[in-house]
Short mmCIF file of C-alpha atoms in Angstrom, two decimals:
data_model
loop_
_atom_site.label_atom_id
_atom_site.label_comp_id
_atom_site.label_asym_id
_atom_site.label_seq_id
_atom_site.Cartn_x
_atom_site.Cartn_y
_atom_site.Cartn_z
CA UNK L 22 -61.68 -141.33 -8.39
CA UNK L 23 -62.86 -137.84 -7.38
CA UNK L 24 -59.35 -136.96 -6.17
CA UNK L 25 -57.82 -137.99 -9.50
CA UNK L 26 -60.35 -135.92 -11.46
CA UNK L 27 -59.68 -132.93 -9.23
CA UNK L 28 -55.91 -133.31 -9.73
CA UNK L 29 -56.32 -133.57 -13.52
CA UNK L 30 -58.52 -130.46 -13.61
CA UNK L 31 -56.08 -128.63 -11.34
CA UNK L 32 -53.19 -129.62 -13.62
CA UNK L 33 -55.04 -128.43 -16.73
CA UNK L 34 -55.93 -125.14 -15.03
CA UNK L 35 -52.32 -124.62 -13.96
CA UNK L 36 -51.06 -125.37 -17.48
CA UNK L 37 -53.52 -122.85 -18.95
CA UNK L 38 -52.47 -120.23 -16.41
CA UNK L 39 -48.77 -120.72 -17.14
CA UNK L 40 -49.30 -120.63 -20.91
CA UNK L 41 -51.42 -117.48 -20.61
CA UNK L 42 -48.79 -115.71 -18.48
CA UNK L 43 -45.76 -116.65 -20.52
CA UNK L 44 -44.75 -115.03 -23.72
CA UNK L 45 -41.80 -115.21 -26.05
CA UNK L 46 -39.17 -112.56 -25.39
CA UNK L 47 -39.60 -109.60 -27.66
CA UNK L 48 -37.31 -106.76 -28.56
CA UNK L 49 -39.46 -104.17 -26.82
CA UNK L 50 -37.10 -101.74 -25.12
CA UNK L 51 -37.62 -98.23 -23.91
CA UNK L 52 -34.30 -96.78 -22.87
CA UNK L 53 -34.13 -93.36 -21.35
CA UNK L 54 -33.88 -91.07 -24.37
CA UNK L 55 -30.89 -88.75 -24.70
CA UNK L 56 -31.62 -85.99 -22.22
CA UNK L 57 -34.95 -87.72 -21.39
CA UNK L 58 -36.19 -89.41 -18.28
CA UNK L 59 -37.71 -92.70 -17.17
CA UNK L 60 -41.05 -92.66 -15.44
CA UNK L 61 -43.33 -95.18 -13.84
CA UNK L 62 -44.10 -96.71 -10.47
CA UNK L 63 -40.67 -98.35 -10.06
CA UNK L 64 -38.77 -95.09 -10.67
CA UNK L 65 -37.63 -92.71 -7.91
CA UNK L 66 -38.56 -95.17 -5.17
CA UNK L 67 -36.36 -97.14 -2.79
CA UNK L 68 -37.15 -100.87 -2.86
CA UNK L 69 -36.00 -103.08 0.04
CA UNK L 70 -35.54 -106.83 -0.45
CA UNK L 71 -38.39 -108.87 0.95
CA UNK L 72 -37.93 -112.38 -0.47
CA UNK L 73 -35.67 -114.36 -2.77
CA UNK L 74 -37.73 -116.76 -4.84
CA UNK L 75 -41.24 -117.10 -3.47
CA UNK L 76 -40.57 -117.50 0.24
CA UNK L 77 -36.91 -117.28 1.29
CA UNK L 78 -35.84 -114.43 3.54
CA UNK L 79 -32.13 -113.63 3.70
CA UNK L 80 -30.30 -112.63 6.85
CA UNK L 81 -27.85 -109.94 5.78
CA UNK L 82 -25.78 -107.34 7.68
CA UNK L 83 -27.67 -104.65 5.72
CA UNK L 84 -31.05 -104.93 3.99
CA UNK L 85 -30.50 -105.17 0.23
CA UNK L 86 -32.16 -102.35 -1.68
CA UNK L 87 -32.13 -100.50 -4.98
CA UNK L 88 -33.37 -97.25 -6.44
CA UNK L 89 -33.94 -96.41 -10.12
CA UNK L 90 -33.42 -92.78 -11.07
CA UNK L 91 -35.23 -90.89 -13.81
CA UNK L 92 -31.94 -90.88 -15.74
CA UNK L 93 -32.09 -94.69 -16.12
CA UNK L 94 -29.40 -95.37 -13.55
CA UNK L 95 -29.80 -97.83 -10.69
CA UNK L 96 -27.93 -97.81 -7.42
CA UNK L 97 -28.24 -99.84 -4.27
CA UNK L 98 -26.79 -102.49 -2.02
CA UNK L 99 -26.77 -106.28 -2.28
CA UNK L 100 -26.64 -106.47 1.52
CA UNK L 101 -22.86 -106.33 1.51
CA UNK L 102 -21.57 -104.23 -1.39
CA UNK L 103 -22.83 -101.12 -3.14
CA UNK L 104 -23.72 -101.44 -6.83
CA UNK L 105 -24.59 -99.19 -9.75
CA UNK L 106 -25.78 -99.82 -13.28
CA UNK L 107 -28.38 -98.97 -15.88
CA UNK L 108 -32.03 -99.89 -16.30
CA UNK L 109 -34.31 -99.92 -19.30
CA UNK L 110 -38.09 -100.20 -19.02
CA UNK L 111 -40.35 -101.42 -21.79
CA UNK L 112 -43.94 -102.23 -22.57
CA UNK L 113 -45.82 -104.86 -20.54
CA UNK L 114 -43.77 -104.21 -17.39
CA UNK L 115 -40.53 -105.21 -19.13
CA UNK L 116 -37.36 -104.40 -17.15
CA UNK L 117 -33.69 -104.96 -17.89
CA UNK L 118 -30.74 -104.19 -15.64
CA UNK L 119 -27.37 -103.83 -17.38
CA UNK L 120 -23.79 -102.79 -16.74
CA UNK L 121 -24.04 -103.67 -13.03
CA UNK L 122 -20.82 -102.88 -11.19
CA UNK L 123 -20.16 -103.44 -7.51
CA UNK L 124 -17.68 -102.74 -4.75
CA UNK L 125 -15.87 -105.89 -3.63
CA UNK L 126 -15.80 -105.99 0.14
CA UNK L 127 -15.53 -109.40 1.77
CA UNK L 128 -18.68 -110.21 3.74
CA UNK L 129 -19.87 -113.23 5.70
CA UNK L 130 -22.85 -113.83 3.35
CA UNK L 131 -21.26 -113.41 -0.08
CA UNK L 132 -23.42 -116.19 -1.57
CA UNK L 133 -26.61 -114.40 -0.50
CA UNK L 134 -25.33 -111.06 -1.81
CA UNK L 135 -24.64 -112.72 -5.16
CA UNK L 136 -28.18 -114.09 -5.22
CA UNK L 137 -29.50 -110.52 -4.92
CA UNK L 138 -27.44 -109.21 -7.85
CA UNK L 139 -28.23 -112.36 -9.86
CA UNK L 140 -31.93 -111.58 -9.36
CA UNK L 141 -31.41 -108.14 -10.89
CA UNK L 142 -29.32 -109.56 -13.75
CA UNK L 143 -32.04 -112.10 -14.55
CA UNK L 144 -35.12 -109.87 -14.10
CA UNK L 145 -37.25 -109.74 -17.24
CA UNK L 146 -40.66 -108.44 -16.09
CA UNK L 147 -42.06 -106.91 -12.94
CA UNK L 148 -45.41 -106.66 -11.21
CA UNK L 149 -46.39 -104.10 -8.58
CA UNK L 150 -49.11 -104.92 -6.06
CA UNK L 151 -49.67 -102.11 -3.55
CA UNK L 152 -46.24 -101.65 -1.90
CA UNK L 153 -44.73 -104.88 -3.28
CA UNK L 154 -42.59 -105.32 -6.39
CA UNK L 155 -42.07 -108.82 -7.81
CA UNK L 156 -39.47 -109.72 -10.45
CA UNK L 157 -40.03 -112.53 -12.93
CA UNK L 158 -37.43 -114.22 -15.13
CA UNK L 159 -37.79 -114.79 -18.89
CA UNK L 160 -39.42 -118.15 -18.07
CA UNK L 161 -42.09 -116.38 -15.90
CA UNK L 162 -40.55 -117.86 -12.73
CA UNK L 163 -40.72 -115.63 -9.63
CA UNK L 164 -37.20 -114.40 -8.87
CA UNK L 165 -38.00 -112.45 -5.71
CA UNK L 166 -39.91 -109.66 -4.08
CA UNK L 167 -39.17 -106.18 -2.86
CA UNK L 168 -41.11 -103.81 -0.59
CA UNK L 169 -41.47 -100.07 -1.04
CA UNK L 170 -39.47 -98.28 1.66
CA UNK L 171 -41.38 -95.81 3.77
#
């Protein structure tokens, strides 16, 4: 009986945590103003892929990475191909990648490379903890993690 009570309480606590962390998508966008610049802890820093999802490490010919410039442009590598695009940052750690374009070289791990760019396409919010950057989808699901390059 004690195990069932503990599981019920754990389930209630988890449900409260999820409901507290999730929010309905809002139209809060802060694009780089004309002639202006983006700022914040994700800008002007190279981020190397650490994990896809919560625990999966990819084995790629090159470590996937990205860098967001002050001009709102992103560039990087999905582990196979180079990509560029735009980024907008908003309130409450809101992030949106758009207009992603990529080179199209054939690589042995094309599925994994696509998972990296899909993570960027789907990113809705971010969280920074020390040298780690975590992306969350609109449903508050962890999409993956990145580590600040030294």
